[in-house]
Amino acid sequence: VHPSFCLQTQEFFVLGCQCLTELKDKIFCRTDEMMRRSGHHDPSGYFLIEDLFCNDLREPNSIDYSEPIFDWLRNAKEEVDQKWESIIRGDLKRKQKALLYKMPPSKVPGFRRTEMQSLRFCDLRFQLGAPYLYCHQGDCKHTIVIRDLRLINPNDTQNRAAYPIVSFRLKPRLQKCNVCNIFRAKKVTLNDKLASYNPCHFCENCYFLLHYSEDWTLLYDDFTVYDYLLD
């Protein structure tokens, strides 16, 4: 199994008898650390595998992230059908569209949901190599791919407690300041109206030059800032 954005960042060996929560707890994401430092860490999250939302509801303050999606599926049927058709057929040329629109519409899957702490990998229905979704911390999304499926052999680690085993993790990289492009980033902002990027990385000097006056008064505060951690 490996989660990623647009490139492989991590890879794990997981046992079929293990629950999805055991993999979730092993996935490393800097967003988790940023949210913990800011005091806004959310233990919730879900995997979307085929038509099944697997929600992490272990903590009393966990949120069912799939609930708004199911509300939309129930209450906006026409929009749901249109979105599903666009996903299935894609951005086709006019001649292809004219041909395909004569075909009966594809039926929206009957999405279901369950709690990931009670679901084992061996109970899942999935396709090898297919991209699935992992969502956490509100709207931080990763692509999950189950790449291989096999029996354990004598060369594998036999200690069940050692799994999931991290077999690959992308080395952290240093992010430079998006303003000067010289010094290492120390701050990162979200929804910053004067920033060139969102999120935007700043060295300490550029951050204070943009956001503070000469008397150290904050010029505006309608943005979110975190201490920058390695990607």
mmCIF file of C-alpha atoms in Angstrom:
data_model
loop_
_atom_site.group_PDB
_atom_site.id
_atom_site.type_symbol
_atom_site.label_atom_id
_atom_site.label_comp_id
_atom_site.label_asym_id
_atom_site.label_seq_id
_atom_site.Cartn_x
_atom_site.Cartn_y
_atom_site.Cartn_z
ATOM 1 C CA VAL A 1 0.000 0.000 0.000
ATOM 2 C CA HIS A 2 1.322 3.473 -0.703
ATOM 3 C CA PRO A 3 -0.257 6.928 -0.172
ATOM 4 C CA SER A 4 0.753 9.931 -2.284
ATOM 5 C CA PHE A 5 -0.304 13.237 -3.796
ATOM 6 C CA CYS A 6 1.193 13.098 -7.305
ATOM 7 C CA LEU A 7 4.215 10.927 -6.499
ATOM 8 C CA GLN A 8 4.904 8.042 -4.196
ATOM 9 C CA THR A 9 5.764 9.344 -0.730
ATOM 10 C CA GLN A 10 5.314 6.249 1.472
ATOM 11 C CA GLU A 11 4.881 2.522 1.112
ATOM 12 C CA PHE A 12 3.788 -0.078 3.663
ATOM 13 C CA PHE A 13 3.530 -3.822 4.103
ATOM 14 C CA VAL A 14 0.165 -4.557 5.737
ATOM 15 C CA LEU A 15 -1.295 -7.866 6.928
ATOM 16 C CA GLY A 16 -4.730 -8.925 5.744
ATOM 17 C CA CYS A 17 -5.856 -9.417 9.348
ATOM 18 C CA GLN A 18 -5.092 -5.810 10.267
ATOM 19 C CA CYS A 19 -7.714 -3.083 10.507
ATOM 20 C CA LEU A 20 -7.569 0.056 8.390
ATOM 21 C CA THR A 21 -6.958 2.157 11.483
ATOM 22 C CA GLU A 22 -3.584 0.474 11.916
ATOM 23 C CA LEU A 23 -2.523 1.787 8.510
ATOM 24 C CA LYS A 24 -4.032 5.240 9.154
ATOM 25 C CA ASP A 25 -2.017 5.573 12.366
ATOM 26 C CA LYS A 26 1.200 4.816 10.448
ATOM 27 C CA ILE A 27 0.682 7.282 7.584
ATOM 28 C CA PHE A 28 2.945 10.278 8.032
ATOM 29 C CA CYS A 29 1.653 13.687 6.957
ATOM 30 C CA ARG A 30 3.025 17.094 7.966
ATOM 31 C CA THR A 31 -0.527 18.422 8.151
ATOM 32 C CA ASP A 32 -1.098 16.278 11.242
ATOM 33 C CA GLU A 33 1.903 17.872 12.955
ATOM 34 C CA MET A 34 0.871 21.386 11.932
ATOM 35 C CA MET A 35 -2.633 20.868 13.312
ATOM 36 C CA ARG A 36 -1.296 19.419 16.575
ATOM 37 C CA ARG A 37 0.991 22.410 17.060
ATOM 38 C CA SER A 38 -1.875 24.810 16.389
ATOM 39 C CA GLY A 39 -4.165 22.979 18.809
ATOM 40 C CA HIS A 40 -6.647 22.074 16.060
ATOM 41 C CA HIS A 41 -5.794 18.419 15.480
ATOM 42 C CA ASP A 42 -8.767 16.392 14.231
ATOM 43 C CA PRO A 43 -8.633 12.598 14.802
ATOM 44 C CA SER A 44 -11.298 11.999 12.136
ATOM 45 C CA GLY A 45 -10.746 10.785 8.592
ATOM 46 C CA TYR A 46 -11.849 8.237 6.030
ATOM 47 C CA PHE A 47 -10.686 5.917 3.284
ATOM 48 C CA LEU A 48 -12.900 5.739 0.196
ATOM 49 C CA ILE A 49 -12.308 2.314 -1.349
ATOM 50 C CA GLU A 50 -14.582 1.426 -4.268
ATOM 51 C CA ASP A 51 -18.056 2.437 -3.008
ATOM 52 C CA LEU A 52 -17.269 2.189 0.716
ATOM 53 C CA PHE A 53 -16.495 5.125 3.032
ATOM 54 C CA CYS A 54 -14.420 3.787 5.946
ATOM 55 C CA ASN A 55 -14.637 6.392 8.732
ATOM 56 C CA ASP A 56 -12.357 6.709 11.730
ATOM 57 C CA LEU A 57 -14.754 7.233 14.649
ATOM 58 C CA ARG A 58 -12.588 5.926 17.482
ATOM 59 C CA GLU A 59 -12.443 9.186 19.423
ATOM 60 C CA PRO A 60 -15.529 10.707 21.134
ATOM 61 C CA ASN A 61 -14.967 13.990 19.244
ATOM 62 C CA SER A 62 -14.550 12.306 15.853
ATOM 63 C CA ILE A 63 -16.605 13.605 12.928
ATOM 64 C CA ASP A 64 -18.190 11.479 10.228
ATOM 65 C CA TYR A 65 -16.610 13.187 7.212
ATOM 66 C CA SER A 66 -18.850 11.221 4.864
ATOM 67 C CA GLU A 67 -22.108 12.601 6.314
ATOM 68 C CA PRO A 68 -22.199 15.776 4.112
ATOM 69 C CA ILE A 69 -21.482 13.605 1.069
ATOM 70 C CA PHE A 70 -24.392 11.293 1.854
ATOM 71 C CA ASP A 71 -26.627 14.341 2.460
ATOM 72 C CA TRP A 72 -25.685 15.573 -1.014
ATOM 73 C CA LEU A 73 -26.304 12.153 -2.552
ATOM 74 C CA ARG A 74 -29.783 12.068 -0.979
ATOM 75 C CA ASN A 75 -30.851 15.645 -1.623
ATOM 76 C CA ALA A 76 -29.310 16.631 -4.959
ATOM 77 C CA LYS A 77 -30.028 13.644 -7.179
ATOM 78 C CA GLU A 78 -30.020 15.540 -10.476
ATOM 79 C CA GLU A 79 -26.692 17.210 -9.737
ATOM 80 C CA VAL A 80 -25.260 13.894 -8.524
ATOM 81 C CA ASP A 81 -26.283 12.177 -11.771
ATOM 82 C CA GLN A 82 -24.679 14.940 -13.853
ATOM 83 C CA LYS A 83 -21.443 14.832 -11.862
ATOM 84 C CA TRP A 84 -21.281 11.061 -12.119
ATOM 85 C CA GLU A 85 -21.820 11.140 -15.873
ATOM 86 C CA SER A 86 -19.003 13.672 -16.269
ATOM 87 C CA ILE A 87 -16.690 11.487 -14.190
ATOM 88 C CA ILE A 88 -17.497 8.322 -16.147
ATOM 89 C CA ARG A 89 -17.393 9.839 -19.614
ATOM 90 C CA GLY A 90 -14.707 12.432 -19.037
ATOM 91 C CA ASP A 91 -13.953 15.388 -21.260
ATOM 92 C CA LEU A 92 -14.744 13.891 -24.657
ATOM 93 C CA LYS A 93 -14.684 15.384 -28.108
ATOM 94 C CA ARG A 94 -18.003 16.494 -29.588
ATOM 95 C CA LYS A 95 -18.350 13.504 -31.920
ATOM 96 C CA GLN A 96 -17.594 11.104 -29.099
ATOM 97 C CA LYS A 97 -20.105 12.863 -26.843
ATOM 98 C CA ALA A 98 -22.787 12.712 -29.516
ATOM 99 C CA LEU A 99 -22.257 8.958 -29.801
ATOM 100 C CA LEU A 100 -22.074 8.269 -26.086
ATOM 101 C CA TYR A 101 -25.079 10.404 -25.167
ATOM 102 C CA LYS A 102 -27.224 7.917 -27.084
ATOM 103 C CA MET A 103 -26.200 5.316 -24.511
ATOM 104 C CA PRO A 104 -28.192 4.886 -21.290
ATOM 105 C CA PRO A 105 -26.774 6.887 -18.357
ATOM 106 C CA SER A 106 -24.423 5.194 -15.920
ATOM 107 C CA LYS A 107 -25.940 4.453 -12.546
ATOM 108 C CA VAL A 108 -24.435 6.156 -9.515
ATOM 109 C CA PRO A 109 -22.960 3.496 -7.193
ATOM 110 C CA GLY A 110 -24.789 2.701 -3.995
ATOM 111 C CA PHE A 111 -22.224 4.221 -1.660
ATOM 112 C CA ARG A 112 -22.002 2.729 1.817
ATOM 113 C CA ARG A 113 -20.137 3.582 5.005
ATOM 114 C CA THR A 114 -18.624 1.739 7.921
ATOM 115 C CA GLU A 115 -16.170 2.275 10.776
ATOM 116 C CA MET A 116 -12.586 1.560 9.771
ATOM 117 C CA GLN A 117 -11.653 0.287 13.241
ATOM 118 C CA SER A 118 -13.857 -2.751 12.635
ATOM 119 C CA LEU A 119 -12.829 -3.402 9.021
ATOM 120 C CA ARG A 120 -9.879 -5.628 8.119
ATOM 121 C CA PHE A 121 -7.981 -5.496 4.838
ATOM 122 C CA CYS A 122 -9.036 -9.069 4.042
ATOM 123 C CA ASP A 123 -12.689 -7.939 4.214
ATOM 124 C CA LEU A 124 -12.225 -5.224 1.585
ATOM 125 C CA ARG A 125 -13.290 -5.398 -2.043
ATOM 126 C CA PHE A 126 -10.680 -3.590 -4.139
ATOM 127 C CA GLN A 127 -8.720 -3.609 -7.394
ATOM 128 C CA LEU A 128 -4.945 -3.823 -7.450
ATOM 129 C CA GLY A 129 -3.397 -0.657 -8.845
ATOM 130 C CA ALA A 130 -6.597 1.378 -8.599
ATOM 131 C CA PRO A 131 -6.398 4.831 -6.953
ATOM 132 C CA TYR A 132 -8.403 5.224 -3.749
ATOM 133 C CA LEU A 133 -8.790 8.187 -1.419
ATOM 134 C CA TYR A 134 -7.568 8.950 2.098
ATOM 135 C CA CYS A 135 -8.901 12.174 3.647
ATOM 136 C CA HIS A 136 -8.003 13.625 7.057
ATOM 137 C CA GLN A 137 -7.665 16.931 8.923
ATOM 138 C CA GLY A 138 -10.752 18.298 7.222
ATOM 139 C CA ASP A 139 -9.624 18.439 3.605
ATOM 140 C CA CYS A 140 -6.102 16.991 3.358
ATOM 141 C CA LYS A 141 -6.318 14.304 0.674
ATOM 142 C CA HIS A 142 -3.951 11.542 -0.415
ATOM 143 C CA THR A 143 -4.182 8.895 -3.109
ATOM 144 C CA ILE A 144 -3.903 5.329 -1.804
ATOM 145 C CA VAL A 145 -2.910 2.473 -4.115
ATOM 146 C CA ILE A 146 -2.945 -1.208 -3.128
ATOM 147 C CA ARG A 147 -0.180 -2.369 -5.395
ATOM 148 C CA ASP A 148 0.328 -6.048 -4.556
ATOM 149 C CA LEU A 149 -1.369 -8.946 -2.794
ATOM 150 C CA ARG A 150 0.425 -12.146 -1.764
ATOM 151 C CA LEU A 151 0.897 -14.725 0.975
ATOM 152 C CA ILE A 152 3.471 -14.112 3.666
ATOM 153 C CA ASN A 153 6.686 -16.098 3.182
ATOM 154 C CA PRO A 154 9.660 -17.104 5.401
ATOM 155 C CA ASN A 155 11.667 -14.070 4.232
ATOM 156 C CA ASP A 156 9.043 -11.671 5.591
ATOM 157 C CA THR A 157 9.001 -10.378 9.157
ATOM 158 C CA GLN A 158 7.026 -12.916 11.160
ATOM 159 C CA ASN A 159 6.238 -10.634 14.108
ATOM 160 C CA ARG A 160 2.656 -9.451 13.666
ATOM 161 C CA ALA A 161 3.233 -6.486 15.991
ATOM 162 C CA ALA A 162 5.814 -5.051 13.558
ATOM 163 C CA TYR A 163 3.155 -4.409 10.895
ATOM 164 C CA PRO A 164 2.324 -2.191 9.106
ATOM 165 C CA ILE A 165 5.978 -1.993 8.096
ATOM 166 C CA VAL A 166 7.223 1.174 6.411
ATOM 167 C CA SER A 167 9.124 -0.082 3.361
ATOM 168 C CA PHE A 168 9.659 3.328 1.766
ATOM 169 C CA ARG A 169 9.370 6.978 2.779
ATOM 170 C CA LEU A 170 10.369 9.922 0.639
ATOM 171 C CA LYS A 171 13.231 11.868 2.187
ATOM 172 C CA PRO A 172 12.175 15.277 3.540
ATOM 173 C CA ARG A 173 13.156 18.260 1.433
ATOM 174 C CA LEU A 174 13.876 21.849 2.367
ATOM 175 C CA GLN A 175 11.375 24.398 1.085
ATOM 176 C CA LYS A 176 12.788 27.815 0.252
ATOM 177 C CA CYS A 177 10.987 31.084 0.815
ATOM 178 C CA ASN A 178 8.525 31.786 -2.028
ATOM 179 C CA VAL A 179 9.384 35.501 -1.869
ATOM 180 C CA CYS A 180 13.185 35.736 -1.880
ATOM 181 C CA ASN A 181 13.830 32.160 -3.027
ATOM 182 C CA ILE A 182 17.078 32.258 -1.059
ATOM 183 C CA PHE A 183 16.510 31.402 2.584
ATOM 184 C CA ARG A 184 14.853 28.363 4.107
ATOM 185 C CA ALA A 185 11.131 28.715 4.883
ATOM 186 C CA LYS A 186 10.199 29.165 8.552
ATOM 187 C CA LYS A 187 6.515 30.108 8.188
ATOM 188 C CA VAL A 188 3.683 28.944 5.954
ATOM 189 C CA THR A 189 0.425 30.864 5.440
ATOM 190 C CA LEU A 190 -2.991 29.817 4.168
ATOM 191 C CA ASN A 191 -5.491 32.138 2.436
ATOM 192 C CA ASP A 192 -3.050 35.040 2.639
ATOM 193 C CA LYS A 193 -4.376 37.835 0.382
ATOM 194 C CA LEU A 194 -0.943 39.371 -0.305
ATOM 195 C CA ALA A 195 0.845 36.085 -0.904
ATOM 196 C CA SER A 196 1.682 34.831 -4.382
ATOM 197 C CA TYR A 197 0.845 31.219 -3.525
ATOM 198 C CA ASN A 198 -1.626 29.371 -1.335
ATOM 199 C CA PRO A 199 -0.141 27.946 0.830
ATOM 200 C CA CYS A 200 2.822 30.319 0.757
ATOM 201 C CA HIS A 201 6.213 29.711 2.397
ATOM 202 C CA PHE A 202 8.228 32.535 3.969
ATOM 203 C CA CYS A 203 11.598 32.938 5.584
ATOM 204 C CA GLU A 204 11.364 34.909 8.843
ATOM 205 C CA ASN A 205 12.566 38.154 7.263
ATOM 206 C CA CYS A 206 10.120 38.114 4.332
ATOM 207 C CA TYR A 207 7.237 37.060 6.561
ATOM 208 C CA PHE A 208 7.680 39.987 8.942
ATOM 209 C CA LEU A 209 8.356 42.501 6.151
ATOM 210 C CA LEU A 210 5.052 41.589 4.475
ATOM 211 C CA HIS A 211 2.842 41.239 7.540
ATOM 212 C CA TYR A 212 4.165 43.760 10.101
ATOM 213 C CA SER A 213 4.747 47.510 10.183
ATOM 214 C CA GLU A 214 7.963 49.136 11.435
ATOM 215 C CA ASP A 215 6.523 49.322 14.972
ATOM 216 C CA TRP A 216 5.768 45.555 14.870
ATOM 217 C CA THR A 217 2.027 46.000 14.423
ATOM 218 C CA LEU A 218 0.296 43.226 12.475
ATOM 219 C CA LEU A 219 -1.019 44.774 9.239
ATOM 220 C CA TYR A 220 -3.860 42.292 8.702
ATOM 221 C CA ASP A 221 -4.958 39.053 10.339
ATOM 222 C CA ASP A 222 -7.475 37.429 7.971
ATOM 223 C CA PHE A 223 -5.149 34.512 7.204
ATOM 224 C CA THR A 224 -3.753 31.446 8.959
ATOM 225 C CA VAL A 225 -0.052 30.987 9.740
ATOM 226 C CA TYR A 226 1.915 27.979 10.983
ATOM 227 C CA ASP A 227 5.531 27.246 11.763
ATOM 228 C CA TYR A 228 6.906 25.495 8.708
ATOM 229 C CA LEU A 229 7.964 21.868 8.987
ATOM 230 C CA LEU A 230 9.868 19.841 6.416
ATOM 231 C CA ASP A 231 7.774 18.464 3.528
#
